[in-house]
Amino acid sequence: MAAPIAPSKLQALQETITTFLLDPRNHDLLTILKGLRNGLVYGTKVRFPHALVMVLLFRTGTLRSKATQILTATRTHATNLGLFVTLYKTTMLALRHLSPTGKERSADSFVAGALGGYVVFGRGGSGNSVNMQIVVYVFARVVLALAKLAVSDGPLWYPEAVQASMRSSMVYLYDNAETWTGIRDFLIHNK
């Protein structure tokens, strides 16, 4: 059995990790990793209760087969959301580095979203019921936002056109992946 780590060594390790996390040179890579983390966590938080209710109410089979269905749907949702956020953040970073100004351009988020959407949800994955539900949810929210913008009297800031639940998921997945103050809000809990 391994000996426990001495408190002073544990504190030194924690300080080393915190220094690495807060070093601006590591920010871009760590944003991608935190985006993956946020996608995995959010996908689990959203899908598990939904799958639990839907499977227990509407599926037949043994308790074991129902548990497997719940865990499979949760894993699929979390993995695909984590992969999408990772591809999106990586593509945005690459496009920013390819830009002559070194800054994001207006079409970059569209390109990153289209690429991530195609890779994660488009190539044969659309037959998967979890993916289909995600695509329908996002599509419906985007169409509703576009309709709001089309009938708006004056200038409407475009994030405000998106339904509140969709907007809060976007903040969790993408914006919260940009900031942290240490190990706790990088790995364990956002803000």
Coordinates of C-alpha atoms in Angstrom, one line a residue:
M1 CA 0.0 0.0 0.0
A2 CA 1.4 3.4 -1.0
A3 CA 2.2 5.9 1.8
P4 CA -0.1 9.0 2.0
I5 CA 1.3 12.2 0.5
A6 CA 2.6 14.5 3.2
P7 CA 0.5 17.8 3.5
S8 CA 3.5 19.9 2.5
K9 CA 4.0 17.9 -0.7
L10 CA 0.3 18.0 -1.4
Q11 CA 0.3 21.8 -0.9
A12 CA 3.3 22.2 -3.2
L13 CA 1.6 20.1 -5.9
Q14 CA -1.5 22.2 -5.6
E15 CA 0.5 25.4 -5.9
T16 CA 2.3 24.0 -9.0
I17 CA -0.9 23.1 -10.6
T18 CA -2.5 26.4 -9.8
T19 CA 0.5 28.3 -11.2
F20 CA 0.2 26.2 -14.5
L21 CA -3.6 26.9 -14.7
L22 CA -3.1 30.7 -14.2
D23 CA -0.2 31.0 -16.6
P24 CA -1.5 33.1 -19.6
R25 CA 0.6 31.0 -22.0
N26 CA -1.5 27.9 -21.1
H27 CA -4.9 29.7 -21.4
D28 CA -5.8 28.6 -24.9
L29 CA -5.1 24.9 -24.4
L30 CA -6.8 24.9 -21.0
T31 CA -9.9 26.6 -22.4
I32 CA -10.3 23.7 -24.8
L33 CA -9.9 21.2 -21.8
K34 CA -12.3 23.1 -19.7
G35 CA -14.8 23.2 -22.6
L36 CA -14.5 19.4 -22.8
R37 CA -15.1 19.2 -19.0
N38 CA -18.1 21.6 -19.3
G39 CA -19.6 19.6 -22.1
L40 CA -19.2 16.3 -20.3
V41 CA -20.7 17.7 -17.0
Y42 CA -23.5 19.6 -18.7
G43 CA -24.5 16.7 -20.9
T44 CA -24.6 14.4 -17.9
K45 CA -26.6 17.0 -15.8
V46 CA -29.2 17.4 -18.6
R47 CA -29.5 13.9 -19.9
F48 CA -29.4 11.7 -16.8
P49 CA -32.7 13.0 -15.2
H50 CA -34.4 13.1 -18.6
A51 CA -33.4 9.6 -19.4
L52 CA -34.3 8.4 -15.9
V53 CA -37.8 9.6 -16.2
M54 CA -38.4 8.6 -19.8
V55 CA -37.0 5.1 -19.4
L56 CA -38.7 4.4 -16.1
L57 CA -42.1 5.6 -17.4
F58 CA -42.1 4.4 -21.0
R59 CA -39.7 1.5 -21.5
T60 CA -40.2 -2.1 -20.6
G61 CA -37.6 -4.5 -19.4
T62 CA -35.7 -5.5 -16.4
L63 CA -34.3 -2.9 -13.9
R64 CA -30.8 -3.8 -15.2
S65 CA -31.7 -3.2 -18.8
K66 CA -33.4 0.1 -17.9
A67 CA -30.3 1.2 -15.9
T68 CA -28.2 0.4 -19.0
Q69 CA -30.5 2.4 -21.2
I70 CA -30.3 5.4 -18.8
L71 CA -26.5 5.2 -18.6
T72 CA -26.0 4.7 -22.3
A73 CA -28.2 7.8 -23.2
T74 CA -26.4 9.8 -20.5
R75 CA -22.9 8.8 -21.8
T76 CA -23.9 9.5 -25.4
H77 CA -25.2 13.0 -24.6
A78 CA -22.3 13.9 -22.4
T79 CA -19.6 12.5 -24.8
N80 CA -21.1 14.2 -27.8
L81 CA -21.6 17.5 -26.1
G82 CA -18.0 17.4 -24.8
L83 CA -16.7 16.5 -28.2
F84 CA -18.7 19.3 -29.9
V85 CA -17.4 21.9 -27.4
T86 CA -13.9 20.6 -27.8
L87 CA -14.1 20.8 -31.6
Y88 CA -15.7 24.2 -31.5
K89 CA -13.1 25.7 -29.1
T90 CA -10.2 24.1 -31.1
T91 CA -11.5 25.4 -34.4
M92 CA -12.1 28.9 -33.0
L93 CA -8.5 28.9 -31.6
A94 CA -7.1 27.7 -35.0
L95 CA -9.1 30.3 -36.9
R96 CA -8.0 33.0 -34.6
H97 CA -4.3 32.0 -35.1
L98 CA -4.8 31.9 -38.9
S99 CA -6.4 35.4 -38.9
P100 CA -4.1 38.2 -40.1
T101 CA -5.1 40.3 -37.1
G102 CA -4.9 37.4 -34.6
K103 CA -8.5 38.1 -33.6
E104 CA -11.8 36.3 -34.2
R105 CA -13.7 37.2 -37.3
S106 CA -17.4 37.3 -37.7
A107 CA -17.7 34.1 -39.6
D108 CA -15.4 32.0 -37.3
S109 CA -18.1 30.9 -34.9
F110 CA -20.3 29.8 -37.8
V111 CA -17.4 27.8 -39.3
A112 CA -16.5 26.2 -36.0
G113 CA -20.2 25.4 -35.2
A114 CA -20.8 23.9 -38.7
L115 CA -17.6 21.8 -38.5
G116 CA -18.4 20.5 -35.0
G117 CA -22.0 19.9 -35.9
Y118 CA -21.1 17.9 -38.9
V119 CA -18.5 15.8 -37.2
V120 CA -20.5 15.1 -34.0
F121 CA -24.1 15.2 -35.1
G122 CA -24.1 14.9 -38.9
R123 CA -22.1 12.0 -40.1
G124 CA -24.4 9.0 -39.6
G125 CA -24.9 10.0 -36.0
S126 CA -28.3 11.5 -36.8
G127 CA -29.9 8.0 -36.5
N128 CA -29.0 8.1 -32.8
S129 CA -32.1 9.2 -30.9
V130 CA -30.0 11.3 -28.4
N131 CA -28.3 13.2 -31.2
M132 CA -31.6 13.7 -33.0
Q133 CA -33.1 15.2 -29.8
I134 CA -30.1 17.6 -29.4
V135 CA -30.4 18.7 -33.1
V136 CA -34.1 19.2 -32.9
Y137 CA -33.7 21.2 -29.6
V138 CA -31.0 23.5 -31.0
F139 CA -32.7 23.9 -34.3
A140 CA -36.0 24.9 -32.7
R141 CA -34.3 27.4 -30.4
V142 CA -32.4 29.0 -33.3
V143 CA -35.5 29.2 -35.5
L144 CA -37.4 30.9 -32.7
A145 CA -34.6 33.4 -32.1
L146 CA -34.5 34.2 -35.8
A147 CA -38.2 34.7 -35.8
K148 CA -37.9 37.1 -32.8
L149 CA -35.2 39.0 -34.7
A150 CA -37.3 39.2 -37.8
V151 CA -40.3 40.8 -36.1
S152 CA -38.3 43.0 -33.7
D153 CA -39.2 46.7 -33.7
G154 CA -35.8 48.0 -32.9
P155 CA -32.3 46.7 -32.3
L156 CA -32.4 43.5 -30.3
W157 CA -29.2 42.2 -29.1
Y158 CA -29.0 38.7 -30.6
P159 CA -28.2 36.7 -27.5
E160 CA -31.3 38.1 -25.9
A161 CA -33.4 36.7 -28.8
V162 CA -32.3 33.2 -27.8
Q163 CA -34.6 31.4 -25.2
A164 CA -33.2 31.8 -21.6
S165 CA -32.5 28.1 -21.1
M166 CA -30.5 27.8 -24.3
R167 CA -28.7 31.0 -23.5
S168 CA -27.7 29.7 -20.0
S169 CA -26.5 26.5 -21.5
M170 CA -24.3 28.4 -24.0
V171 CA -22.8 30.5 -21.2
Y172 CA -22.1 27.3 -19.2
L173 CA -20.5 25.5 -22.1
Y174 CA -18.6 28.2 -23.8
D175 CA -18.2 31.4 -21.7
N176 CA -17.5 29.6 -18.4
A177 CA -14.7 27.6 -20.2
E178 CA -12.8 30.9 -20.6
T179 CA -12.2 31.8 -17.0
W180 CA -11.0 30.1 -13.8
T181 CA -9.1 31.1 -10.7
G182 CA -7.6 27.8 -9.7
I183 CA -8.1 24.0 -9.5
R184 CA -11.6 24.2 -7.9
D185 CA -13.3 26.2 -10.6
F186 CA -11.3 24.7 -13.4
L187 CA -12.1 21.0 -12.6
I188 CA -14.8 20.8 -10.0
H189 CA -17.3 23.7 -10.1
N190 CA -17.7 26.7 -12.5
K191 CA -17.5 30.0 -10.7

